[in-house]
PDB file of C-alpha atoms and ligand atoms in Angstrom:
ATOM      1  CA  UNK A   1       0.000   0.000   0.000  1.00 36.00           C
ATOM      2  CA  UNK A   2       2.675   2.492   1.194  1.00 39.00           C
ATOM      3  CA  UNK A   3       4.734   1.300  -2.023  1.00 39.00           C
ATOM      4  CA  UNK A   4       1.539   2.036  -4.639  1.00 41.00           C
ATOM      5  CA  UNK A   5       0.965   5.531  -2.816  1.00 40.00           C
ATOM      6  CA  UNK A   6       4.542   6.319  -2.481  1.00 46.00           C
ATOM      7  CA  UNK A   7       4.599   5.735  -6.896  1.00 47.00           C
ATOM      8  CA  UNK A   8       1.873   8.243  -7.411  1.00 67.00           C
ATOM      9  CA  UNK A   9       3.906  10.765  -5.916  1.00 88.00           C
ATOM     10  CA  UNK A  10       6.541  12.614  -8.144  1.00 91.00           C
ATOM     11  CA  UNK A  11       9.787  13.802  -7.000  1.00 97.00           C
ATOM     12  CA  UNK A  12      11.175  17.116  -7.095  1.00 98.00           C
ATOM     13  CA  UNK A  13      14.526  19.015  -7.600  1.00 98.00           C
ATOM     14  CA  UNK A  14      14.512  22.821  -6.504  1.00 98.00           C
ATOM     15  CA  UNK A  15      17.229  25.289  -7.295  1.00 98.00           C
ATOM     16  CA  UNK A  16      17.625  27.680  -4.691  1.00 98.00           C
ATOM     17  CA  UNK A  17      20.267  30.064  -6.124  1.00 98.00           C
ATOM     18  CA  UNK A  18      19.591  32.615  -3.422  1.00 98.00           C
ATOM     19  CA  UNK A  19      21.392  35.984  -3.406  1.00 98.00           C
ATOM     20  CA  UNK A  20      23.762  34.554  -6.019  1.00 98.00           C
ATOM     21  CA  UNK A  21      24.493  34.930  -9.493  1.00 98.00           C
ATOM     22  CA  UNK A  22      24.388  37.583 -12.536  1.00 98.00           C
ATOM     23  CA  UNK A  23      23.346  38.341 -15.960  1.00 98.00           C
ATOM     24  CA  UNK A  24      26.513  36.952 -17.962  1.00 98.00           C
ATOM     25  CA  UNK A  25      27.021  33.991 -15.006  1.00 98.00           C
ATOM     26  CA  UNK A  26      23.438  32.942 -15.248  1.00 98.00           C
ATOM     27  CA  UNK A  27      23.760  32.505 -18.830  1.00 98.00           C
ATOM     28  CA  UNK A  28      26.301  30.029 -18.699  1.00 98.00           C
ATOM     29  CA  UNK A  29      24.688  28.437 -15.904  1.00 98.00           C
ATOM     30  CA  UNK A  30      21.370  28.228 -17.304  1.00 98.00           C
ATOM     31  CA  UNK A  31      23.165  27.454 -20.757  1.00 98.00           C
ATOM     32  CA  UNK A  32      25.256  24.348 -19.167  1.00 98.00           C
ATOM     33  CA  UNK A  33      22.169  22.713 -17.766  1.00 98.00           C
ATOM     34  CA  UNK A  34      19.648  22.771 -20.600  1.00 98.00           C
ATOM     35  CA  UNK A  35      22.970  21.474 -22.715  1.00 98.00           C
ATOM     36  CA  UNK A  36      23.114  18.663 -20.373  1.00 98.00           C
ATOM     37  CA  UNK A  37      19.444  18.103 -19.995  1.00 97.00           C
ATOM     38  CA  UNK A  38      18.150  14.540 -20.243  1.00 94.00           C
ATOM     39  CA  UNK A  39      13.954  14.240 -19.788  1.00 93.00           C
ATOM     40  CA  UNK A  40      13.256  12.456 -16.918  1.00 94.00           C
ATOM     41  CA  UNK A  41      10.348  10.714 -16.263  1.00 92.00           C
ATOM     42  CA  UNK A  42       9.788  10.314 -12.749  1.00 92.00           C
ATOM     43  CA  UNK A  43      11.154  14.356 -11.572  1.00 97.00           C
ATOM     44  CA  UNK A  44      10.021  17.799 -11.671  1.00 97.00           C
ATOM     45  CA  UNK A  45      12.562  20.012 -11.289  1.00 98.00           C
ATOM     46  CA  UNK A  46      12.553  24.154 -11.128  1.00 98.00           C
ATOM     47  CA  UNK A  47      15.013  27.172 -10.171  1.00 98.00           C
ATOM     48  CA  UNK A  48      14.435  29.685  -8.210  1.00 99.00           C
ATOM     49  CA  UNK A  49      16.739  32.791  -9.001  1.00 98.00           C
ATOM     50  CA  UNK A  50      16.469  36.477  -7.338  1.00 98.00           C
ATOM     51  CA  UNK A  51      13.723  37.855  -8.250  1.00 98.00           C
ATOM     52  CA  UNK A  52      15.738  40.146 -10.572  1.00 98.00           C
ATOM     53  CA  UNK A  53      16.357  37.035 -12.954  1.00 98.00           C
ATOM     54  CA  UNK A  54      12.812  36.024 -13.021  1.00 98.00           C
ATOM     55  CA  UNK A  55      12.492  37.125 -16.618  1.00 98.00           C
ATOM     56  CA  UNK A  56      16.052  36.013 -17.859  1.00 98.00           C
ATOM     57  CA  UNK A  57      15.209  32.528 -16.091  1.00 98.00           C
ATOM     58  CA  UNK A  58      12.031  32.306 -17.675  1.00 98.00           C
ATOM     59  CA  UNK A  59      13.016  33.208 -20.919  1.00 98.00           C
ATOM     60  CA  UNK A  60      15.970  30.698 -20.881  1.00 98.00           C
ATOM     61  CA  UNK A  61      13.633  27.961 -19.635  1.00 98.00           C
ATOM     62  CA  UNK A  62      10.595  29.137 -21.187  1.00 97.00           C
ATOM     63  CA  UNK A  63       9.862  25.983 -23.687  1.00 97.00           C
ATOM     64  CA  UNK A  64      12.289  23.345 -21.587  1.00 97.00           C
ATOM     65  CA  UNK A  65      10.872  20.770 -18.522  1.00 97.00           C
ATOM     66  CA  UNK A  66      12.726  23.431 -16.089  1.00 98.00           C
ATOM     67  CA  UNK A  67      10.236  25.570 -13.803  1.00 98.00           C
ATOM     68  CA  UNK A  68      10.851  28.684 -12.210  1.00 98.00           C
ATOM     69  CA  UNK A  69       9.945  30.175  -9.144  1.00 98.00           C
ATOM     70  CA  UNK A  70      10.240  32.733  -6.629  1.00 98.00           C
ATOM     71  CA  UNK A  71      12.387  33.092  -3.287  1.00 98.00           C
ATOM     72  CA  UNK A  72      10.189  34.717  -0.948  1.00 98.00           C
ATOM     73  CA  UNK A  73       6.974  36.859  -1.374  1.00 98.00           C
ATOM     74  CA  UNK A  74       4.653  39.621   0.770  1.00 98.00           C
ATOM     75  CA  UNK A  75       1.824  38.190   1.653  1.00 98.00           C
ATOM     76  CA  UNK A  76      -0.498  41.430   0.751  1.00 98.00           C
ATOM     77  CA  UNK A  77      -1.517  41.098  -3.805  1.00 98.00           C
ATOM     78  CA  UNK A  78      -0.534  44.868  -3.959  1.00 98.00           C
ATOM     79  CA  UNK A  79      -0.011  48.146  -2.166  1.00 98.00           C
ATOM     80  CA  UNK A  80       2.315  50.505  -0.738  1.00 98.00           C
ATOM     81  CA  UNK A  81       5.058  47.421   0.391  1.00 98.00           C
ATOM     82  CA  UNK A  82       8.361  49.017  -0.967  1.00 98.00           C
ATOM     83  CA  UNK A  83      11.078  46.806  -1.941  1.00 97.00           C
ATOM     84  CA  UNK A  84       8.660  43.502  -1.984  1.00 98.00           C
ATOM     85  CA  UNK A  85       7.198  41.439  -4.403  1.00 98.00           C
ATOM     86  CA  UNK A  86       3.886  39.961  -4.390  1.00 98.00           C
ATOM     87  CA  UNK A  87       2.674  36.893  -5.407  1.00 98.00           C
ATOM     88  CA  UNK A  88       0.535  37.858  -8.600  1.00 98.00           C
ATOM     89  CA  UNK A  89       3.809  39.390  -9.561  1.00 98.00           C
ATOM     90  CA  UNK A  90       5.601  36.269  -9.583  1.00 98.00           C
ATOM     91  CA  UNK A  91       2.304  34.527 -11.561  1.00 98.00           C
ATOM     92  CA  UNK A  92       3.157  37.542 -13.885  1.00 98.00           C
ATOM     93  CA  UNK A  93       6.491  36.052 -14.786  1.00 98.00           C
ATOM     94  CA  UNK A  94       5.122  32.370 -14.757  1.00 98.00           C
ATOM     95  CA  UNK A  95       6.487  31.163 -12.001  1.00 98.00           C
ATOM     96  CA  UNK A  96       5.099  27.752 -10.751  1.00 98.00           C
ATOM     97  CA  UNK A  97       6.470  27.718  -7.571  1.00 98.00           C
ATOM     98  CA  UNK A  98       7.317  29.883  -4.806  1.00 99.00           C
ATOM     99  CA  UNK A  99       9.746  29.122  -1.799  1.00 98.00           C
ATOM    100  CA  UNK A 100       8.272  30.285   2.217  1.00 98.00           C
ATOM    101  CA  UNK A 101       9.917  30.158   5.148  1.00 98.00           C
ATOM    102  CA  UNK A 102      12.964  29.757   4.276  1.00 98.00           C
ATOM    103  CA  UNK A 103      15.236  29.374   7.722  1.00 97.00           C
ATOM    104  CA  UNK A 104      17.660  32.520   6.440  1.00 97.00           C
ATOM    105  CA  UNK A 105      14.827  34.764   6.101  1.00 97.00           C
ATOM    106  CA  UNK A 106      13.314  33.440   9.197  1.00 97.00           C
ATOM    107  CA  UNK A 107      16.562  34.287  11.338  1.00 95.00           C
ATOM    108  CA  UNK A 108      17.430  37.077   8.602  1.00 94.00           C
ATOM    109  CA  UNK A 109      13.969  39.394   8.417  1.00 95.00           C
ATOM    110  CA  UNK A 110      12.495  37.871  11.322  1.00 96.00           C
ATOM    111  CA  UNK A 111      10.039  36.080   9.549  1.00 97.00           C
ATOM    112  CA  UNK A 112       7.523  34.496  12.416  1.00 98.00           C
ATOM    113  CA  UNK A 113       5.425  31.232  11.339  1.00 98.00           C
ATOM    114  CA  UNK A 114       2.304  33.327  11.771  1.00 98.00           C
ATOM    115  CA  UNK A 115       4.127  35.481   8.786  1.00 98.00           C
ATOM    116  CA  UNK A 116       5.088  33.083   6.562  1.00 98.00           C
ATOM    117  CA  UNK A 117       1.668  31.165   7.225  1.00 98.00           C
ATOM    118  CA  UNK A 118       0.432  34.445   5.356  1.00 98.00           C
ATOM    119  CA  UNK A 119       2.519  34.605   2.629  1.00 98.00           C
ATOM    120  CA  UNK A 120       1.772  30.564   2.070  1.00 98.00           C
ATOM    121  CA  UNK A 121      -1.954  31.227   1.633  1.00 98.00           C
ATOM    122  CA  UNK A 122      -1.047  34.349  -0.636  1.00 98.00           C
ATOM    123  CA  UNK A 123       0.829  32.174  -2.538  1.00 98.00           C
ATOM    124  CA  UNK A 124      -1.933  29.750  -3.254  1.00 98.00           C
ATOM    125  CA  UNK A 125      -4.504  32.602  -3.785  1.00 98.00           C
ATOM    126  CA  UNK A 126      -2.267  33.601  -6.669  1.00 98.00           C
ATOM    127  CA  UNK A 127      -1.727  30.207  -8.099  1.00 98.00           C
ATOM    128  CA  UNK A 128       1.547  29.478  -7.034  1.00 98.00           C
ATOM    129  CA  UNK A 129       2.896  25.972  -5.237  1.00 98.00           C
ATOM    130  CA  UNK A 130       4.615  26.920  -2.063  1.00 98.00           C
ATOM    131  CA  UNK A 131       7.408  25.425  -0.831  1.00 98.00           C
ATOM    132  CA  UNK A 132       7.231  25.480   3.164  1.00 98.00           C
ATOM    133  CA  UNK A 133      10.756  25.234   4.729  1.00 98.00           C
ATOM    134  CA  UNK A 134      10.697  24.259   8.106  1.00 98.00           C
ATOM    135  CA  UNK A 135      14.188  22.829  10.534  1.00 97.00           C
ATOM    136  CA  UNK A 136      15.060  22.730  13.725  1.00 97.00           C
ATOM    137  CA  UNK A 137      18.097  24.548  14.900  1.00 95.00           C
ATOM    138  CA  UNK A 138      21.443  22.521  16.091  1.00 95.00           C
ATOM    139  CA  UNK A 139      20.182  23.613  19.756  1.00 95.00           C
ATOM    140  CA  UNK A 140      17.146  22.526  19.231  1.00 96.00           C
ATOM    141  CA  UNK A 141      18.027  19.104  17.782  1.00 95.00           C
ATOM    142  CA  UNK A 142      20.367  18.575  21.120  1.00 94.00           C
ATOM    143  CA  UNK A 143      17.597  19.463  23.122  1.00 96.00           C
ATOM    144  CA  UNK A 144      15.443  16.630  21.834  1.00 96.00           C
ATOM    145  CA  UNK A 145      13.157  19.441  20.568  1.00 96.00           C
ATOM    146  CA  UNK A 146      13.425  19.243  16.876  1.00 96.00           C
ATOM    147  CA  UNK A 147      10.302  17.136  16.036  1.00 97.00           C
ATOM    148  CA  UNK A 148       7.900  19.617  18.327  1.00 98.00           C
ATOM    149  CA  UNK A 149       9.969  22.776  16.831  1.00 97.00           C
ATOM    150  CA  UNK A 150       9.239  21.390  13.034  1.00 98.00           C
ATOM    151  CA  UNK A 151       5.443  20.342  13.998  1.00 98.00           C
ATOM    152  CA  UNK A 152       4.735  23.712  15.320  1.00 98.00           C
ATOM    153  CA  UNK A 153       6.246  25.565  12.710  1.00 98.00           C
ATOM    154  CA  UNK A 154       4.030  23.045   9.893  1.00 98.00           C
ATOM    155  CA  UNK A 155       1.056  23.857  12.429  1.00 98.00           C
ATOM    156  CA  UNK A 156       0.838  27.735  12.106  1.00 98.00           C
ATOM    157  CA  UNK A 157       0.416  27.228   8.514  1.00 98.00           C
ATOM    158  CA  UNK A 158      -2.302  23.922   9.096  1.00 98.00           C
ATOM    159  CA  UNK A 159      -4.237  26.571  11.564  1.00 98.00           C
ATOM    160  CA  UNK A 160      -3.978  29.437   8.809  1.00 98.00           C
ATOM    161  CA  UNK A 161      -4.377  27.803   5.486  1.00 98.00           C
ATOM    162  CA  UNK A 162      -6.039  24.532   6.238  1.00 98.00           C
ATOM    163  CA  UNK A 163      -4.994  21.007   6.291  1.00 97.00           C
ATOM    164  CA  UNK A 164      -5.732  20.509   2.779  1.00 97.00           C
ATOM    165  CA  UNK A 165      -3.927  23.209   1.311  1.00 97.00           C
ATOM    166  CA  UNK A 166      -0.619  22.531   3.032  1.00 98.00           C
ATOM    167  CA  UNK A 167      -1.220  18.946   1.753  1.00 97.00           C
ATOM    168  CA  UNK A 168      -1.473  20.277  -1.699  1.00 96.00           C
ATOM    169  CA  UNK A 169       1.853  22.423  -1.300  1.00 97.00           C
ATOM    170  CA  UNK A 170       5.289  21.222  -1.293  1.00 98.00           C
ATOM    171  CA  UNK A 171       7.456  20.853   2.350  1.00 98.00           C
ATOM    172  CA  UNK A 172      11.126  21.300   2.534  1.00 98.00           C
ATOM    173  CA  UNK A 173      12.819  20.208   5.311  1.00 98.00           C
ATOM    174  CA  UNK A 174      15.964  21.819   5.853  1.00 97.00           C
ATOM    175  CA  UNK A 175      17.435  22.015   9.316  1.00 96.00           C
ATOM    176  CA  UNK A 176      19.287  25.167   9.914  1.00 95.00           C
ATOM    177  CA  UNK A 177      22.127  23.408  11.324  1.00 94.00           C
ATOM    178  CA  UNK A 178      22.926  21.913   7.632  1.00 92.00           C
ATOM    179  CA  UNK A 179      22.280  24.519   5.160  1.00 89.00           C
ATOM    180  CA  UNK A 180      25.631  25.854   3.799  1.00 88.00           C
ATOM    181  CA  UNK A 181      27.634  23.913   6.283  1.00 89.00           C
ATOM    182  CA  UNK A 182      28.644  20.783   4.583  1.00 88.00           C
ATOM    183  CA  UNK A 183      26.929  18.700   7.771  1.00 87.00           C
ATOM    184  CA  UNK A 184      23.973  16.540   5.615  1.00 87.00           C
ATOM    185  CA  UNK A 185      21.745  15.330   8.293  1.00 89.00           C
ATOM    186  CA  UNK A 186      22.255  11.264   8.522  1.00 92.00           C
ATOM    187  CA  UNK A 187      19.600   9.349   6.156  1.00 91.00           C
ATOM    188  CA  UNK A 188      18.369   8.013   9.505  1.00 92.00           C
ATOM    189  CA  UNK A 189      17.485  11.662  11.375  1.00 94.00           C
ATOM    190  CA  UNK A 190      15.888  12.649   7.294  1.00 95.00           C
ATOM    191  CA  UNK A 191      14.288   9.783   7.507  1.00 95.00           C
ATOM    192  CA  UNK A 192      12.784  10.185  10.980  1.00 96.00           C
ATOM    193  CA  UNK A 193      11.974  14.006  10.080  1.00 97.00           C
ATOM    194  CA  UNK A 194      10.284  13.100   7.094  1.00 97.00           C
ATOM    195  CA  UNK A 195       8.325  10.361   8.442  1.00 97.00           C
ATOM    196  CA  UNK A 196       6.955  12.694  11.621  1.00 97.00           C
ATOM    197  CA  UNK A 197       5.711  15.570   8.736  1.00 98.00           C
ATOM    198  CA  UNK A 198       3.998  13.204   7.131  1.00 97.00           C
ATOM    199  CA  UNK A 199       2.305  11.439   9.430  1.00 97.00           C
ATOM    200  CA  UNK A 200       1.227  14.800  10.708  1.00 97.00           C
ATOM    201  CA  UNK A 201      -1.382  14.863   7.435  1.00 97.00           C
ATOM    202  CA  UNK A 202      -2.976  11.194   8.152  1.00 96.00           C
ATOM    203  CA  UNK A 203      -4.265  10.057   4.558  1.00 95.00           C
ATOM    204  CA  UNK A 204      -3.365  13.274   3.213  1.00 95.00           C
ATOM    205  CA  UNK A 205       0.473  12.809   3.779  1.00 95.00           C
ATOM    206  CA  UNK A 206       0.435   9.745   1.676  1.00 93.00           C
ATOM    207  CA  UNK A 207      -0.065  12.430  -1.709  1.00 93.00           C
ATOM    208  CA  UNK A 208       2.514  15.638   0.287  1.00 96.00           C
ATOM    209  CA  UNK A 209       5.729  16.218  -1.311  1.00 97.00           C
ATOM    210  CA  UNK A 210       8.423  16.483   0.990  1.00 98.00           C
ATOM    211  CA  UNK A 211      12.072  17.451  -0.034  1.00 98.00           C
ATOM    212  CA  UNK A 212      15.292  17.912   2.300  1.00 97.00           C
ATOM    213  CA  UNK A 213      17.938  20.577   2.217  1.00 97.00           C
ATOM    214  CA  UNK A 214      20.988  21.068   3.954  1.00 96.00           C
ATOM    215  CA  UNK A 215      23.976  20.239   2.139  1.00 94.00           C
ATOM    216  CA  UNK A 216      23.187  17.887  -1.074  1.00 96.00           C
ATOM    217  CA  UNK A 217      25.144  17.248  -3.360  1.00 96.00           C
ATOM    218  CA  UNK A 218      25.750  14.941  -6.246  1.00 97.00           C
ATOM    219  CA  UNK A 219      27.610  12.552  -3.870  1.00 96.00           C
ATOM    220  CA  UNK A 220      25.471  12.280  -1.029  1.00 95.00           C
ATOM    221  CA  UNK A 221      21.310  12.839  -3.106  1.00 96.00           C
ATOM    222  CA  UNK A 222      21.468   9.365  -3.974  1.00 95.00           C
ATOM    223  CA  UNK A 223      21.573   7.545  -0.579  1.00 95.00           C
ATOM    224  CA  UNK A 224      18.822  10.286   0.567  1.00 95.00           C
ATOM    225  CA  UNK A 225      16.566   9.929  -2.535  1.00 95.00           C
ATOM    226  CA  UNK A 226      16.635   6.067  -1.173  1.00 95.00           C
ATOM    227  CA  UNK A 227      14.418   6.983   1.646  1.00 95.00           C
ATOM    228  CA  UNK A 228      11.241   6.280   0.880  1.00 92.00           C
ATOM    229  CA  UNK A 229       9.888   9.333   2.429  1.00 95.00           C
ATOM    230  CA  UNK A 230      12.466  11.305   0.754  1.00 97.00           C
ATOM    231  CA  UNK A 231      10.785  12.925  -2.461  1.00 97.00           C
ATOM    232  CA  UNK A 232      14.009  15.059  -3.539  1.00 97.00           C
ATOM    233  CA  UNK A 233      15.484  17.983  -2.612  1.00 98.00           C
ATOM    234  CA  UNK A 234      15.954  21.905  -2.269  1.00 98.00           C
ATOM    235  CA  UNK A 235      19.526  22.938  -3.039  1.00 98.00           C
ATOM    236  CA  UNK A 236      21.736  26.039  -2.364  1.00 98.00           C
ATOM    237  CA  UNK A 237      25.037  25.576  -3.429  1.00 97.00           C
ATOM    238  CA  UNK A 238      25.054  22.329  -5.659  1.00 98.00           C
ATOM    239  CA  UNK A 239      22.285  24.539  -7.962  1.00 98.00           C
ATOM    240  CA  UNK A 240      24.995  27.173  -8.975  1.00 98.00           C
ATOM    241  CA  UNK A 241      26.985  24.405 -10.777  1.00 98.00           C
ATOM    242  CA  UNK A 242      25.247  23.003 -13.867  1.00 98.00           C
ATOM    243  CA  UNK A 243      26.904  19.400 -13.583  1.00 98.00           C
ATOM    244  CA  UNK A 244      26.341  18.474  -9.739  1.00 98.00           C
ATOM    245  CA  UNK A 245      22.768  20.281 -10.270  1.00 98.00           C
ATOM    246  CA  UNK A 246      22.253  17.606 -13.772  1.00 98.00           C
ATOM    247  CA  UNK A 247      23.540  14.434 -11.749  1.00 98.00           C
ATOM    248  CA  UNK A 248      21.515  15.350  -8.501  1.00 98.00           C
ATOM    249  CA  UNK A 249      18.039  15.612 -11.262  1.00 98.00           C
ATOM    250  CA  UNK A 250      19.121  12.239 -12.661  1.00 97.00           C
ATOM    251  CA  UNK A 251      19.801  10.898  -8.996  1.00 97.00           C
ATOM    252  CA  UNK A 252      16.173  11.636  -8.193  1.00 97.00           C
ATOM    253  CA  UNK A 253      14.706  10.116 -11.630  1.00 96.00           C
ATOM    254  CA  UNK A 254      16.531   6.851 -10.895  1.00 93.00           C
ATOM    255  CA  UNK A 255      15.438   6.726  -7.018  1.00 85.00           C
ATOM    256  CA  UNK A 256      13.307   4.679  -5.678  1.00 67.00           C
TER     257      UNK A 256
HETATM  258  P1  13P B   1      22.930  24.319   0.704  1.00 62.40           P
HETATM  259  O1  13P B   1      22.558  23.238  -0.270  1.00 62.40           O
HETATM  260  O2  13P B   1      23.921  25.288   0.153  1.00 62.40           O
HETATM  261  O3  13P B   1      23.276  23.767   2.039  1.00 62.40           O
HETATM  262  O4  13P B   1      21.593  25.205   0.926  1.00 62.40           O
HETATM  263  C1  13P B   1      20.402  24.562   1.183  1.00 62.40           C
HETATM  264  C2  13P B   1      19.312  25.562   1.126  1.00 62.40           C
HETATM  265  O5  13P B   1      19.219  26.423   1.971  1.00 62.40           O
HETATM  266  C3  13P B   1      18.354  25.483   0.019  1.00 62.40           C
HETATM  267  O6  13P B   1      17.264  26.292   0.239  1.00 62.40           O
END
């Protein structure tokens, strides 16, 4: 049973390039990996630039199995918000996807879960998948805390947006202790992450895409795409090079 559901479920590959890149080196980039681009079957896969390459990205990948999406977004459709971008705007550009609560804005702008529980439903209203980071900090994780810090940070969002909607989204689970460090979390504390959020959904989990992020790379994706509660992944750095970005999409197509 768990097999059949876990099939109907597709995996994904996320490019986070946060506050990296430029014109010229995103042309190359974006270049390299539609040069080395294989279809694959079983993976969706998408890259999420600054929102200043949203229309360079898009017109590169416009045509190609690559999505695009956003890296944050205000939760209000328009108004006097200076420096933001809303999430019609990013619909504007056709971006499928948007990342929320991602840990560095959390720590970064102070971003609460009642906050980023707004900008998830805005997201939706505008027709955009959200991708809902949530992680424990290293603390956190020592204190035996990291389960109830992820399940109340999923549960702000549940409260605000409904059960059903966060079912339909996409989670990322990243703990803040492995993003940019090198330190993957063990398949075995992924694994037990992974399992919790789902179970969190009853039925519903059984159809939720949940990715990890926190160090992936080309050398260490396989062994986590294993898992079966592993459904791919949300990557910083190993996005900004074409070839580890290529063999970490083929990694998740062969899964499984
Ligand atoms: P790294 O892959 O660089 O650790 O970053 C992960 C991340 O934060 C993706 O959103």
């Amino acid at each position: 049973m768990a097999s059949e559901s876990t099939a109907q479920r597709r995996r994904l590959v996320v490019g986070n390039w946060k506050m990296y890149g430029s014109r010229q080196e995103n042309t190359f980039l974006l270049a390299d990996i539609l040069a080395g681009w294989e279809p694959l079957a079983e993976v969706d896969v998408a890259i999420c630039p600054s929102f200043i390459y949203l229309p360079q990205v898009a017109e590169a990948l416009q045509g190609s199995a690559i999505a695009w999406g956003g890296q944050s977004l205000n939760p209000d459709d328009s108004g006097a918000f200076t420096g933001e971008v809303s999430g019609p705007m990013l619909a504007d550009v056709n971006s499928r996807y948007v990342i929320v609560g991602h840990n560095e804005r959390r720590r970064l702008r102070a971003e609460t879960d009642q906050f980023v529980a707004l900008q998830f439903v805005a997201a939706q209203r505008a027709g955009l998948i959200p991708i809902l980071c949530v992680g424990e900090s290293a603390e956190d994780r020592a204190a035996g805390n990291a389960l109830a810090f992820i399940t109340a940070q999923i549960s702000a969002v549940i409260n605000l947006a409904g059960i059903d909607a966060v079912a339909r989204a996409v989670l990322a689970y990243e703990p803040i202790w492995a993003v940019g460090t090198g330190k993957t979390a063990t398949p075995e504390q992924a694994a037990e992450v992974h399992a919790h959020i789902r179970q969190l959904f009853g039925e519903r989990g059984e159809q939720l895409t949940i990715v990890y992020g926190g160090s992936v790379k080309a050398n260490n994706a396989a062994q986590l795409f294993a898992l079966a509660d592993i459904d791919g992944a949300l990557l910083g750095g190993a996005s900004l090079n074409a070839e580890e970005f290529l063999a970490i999409c083929r990694h998740a197509n062969t899964a499984g």
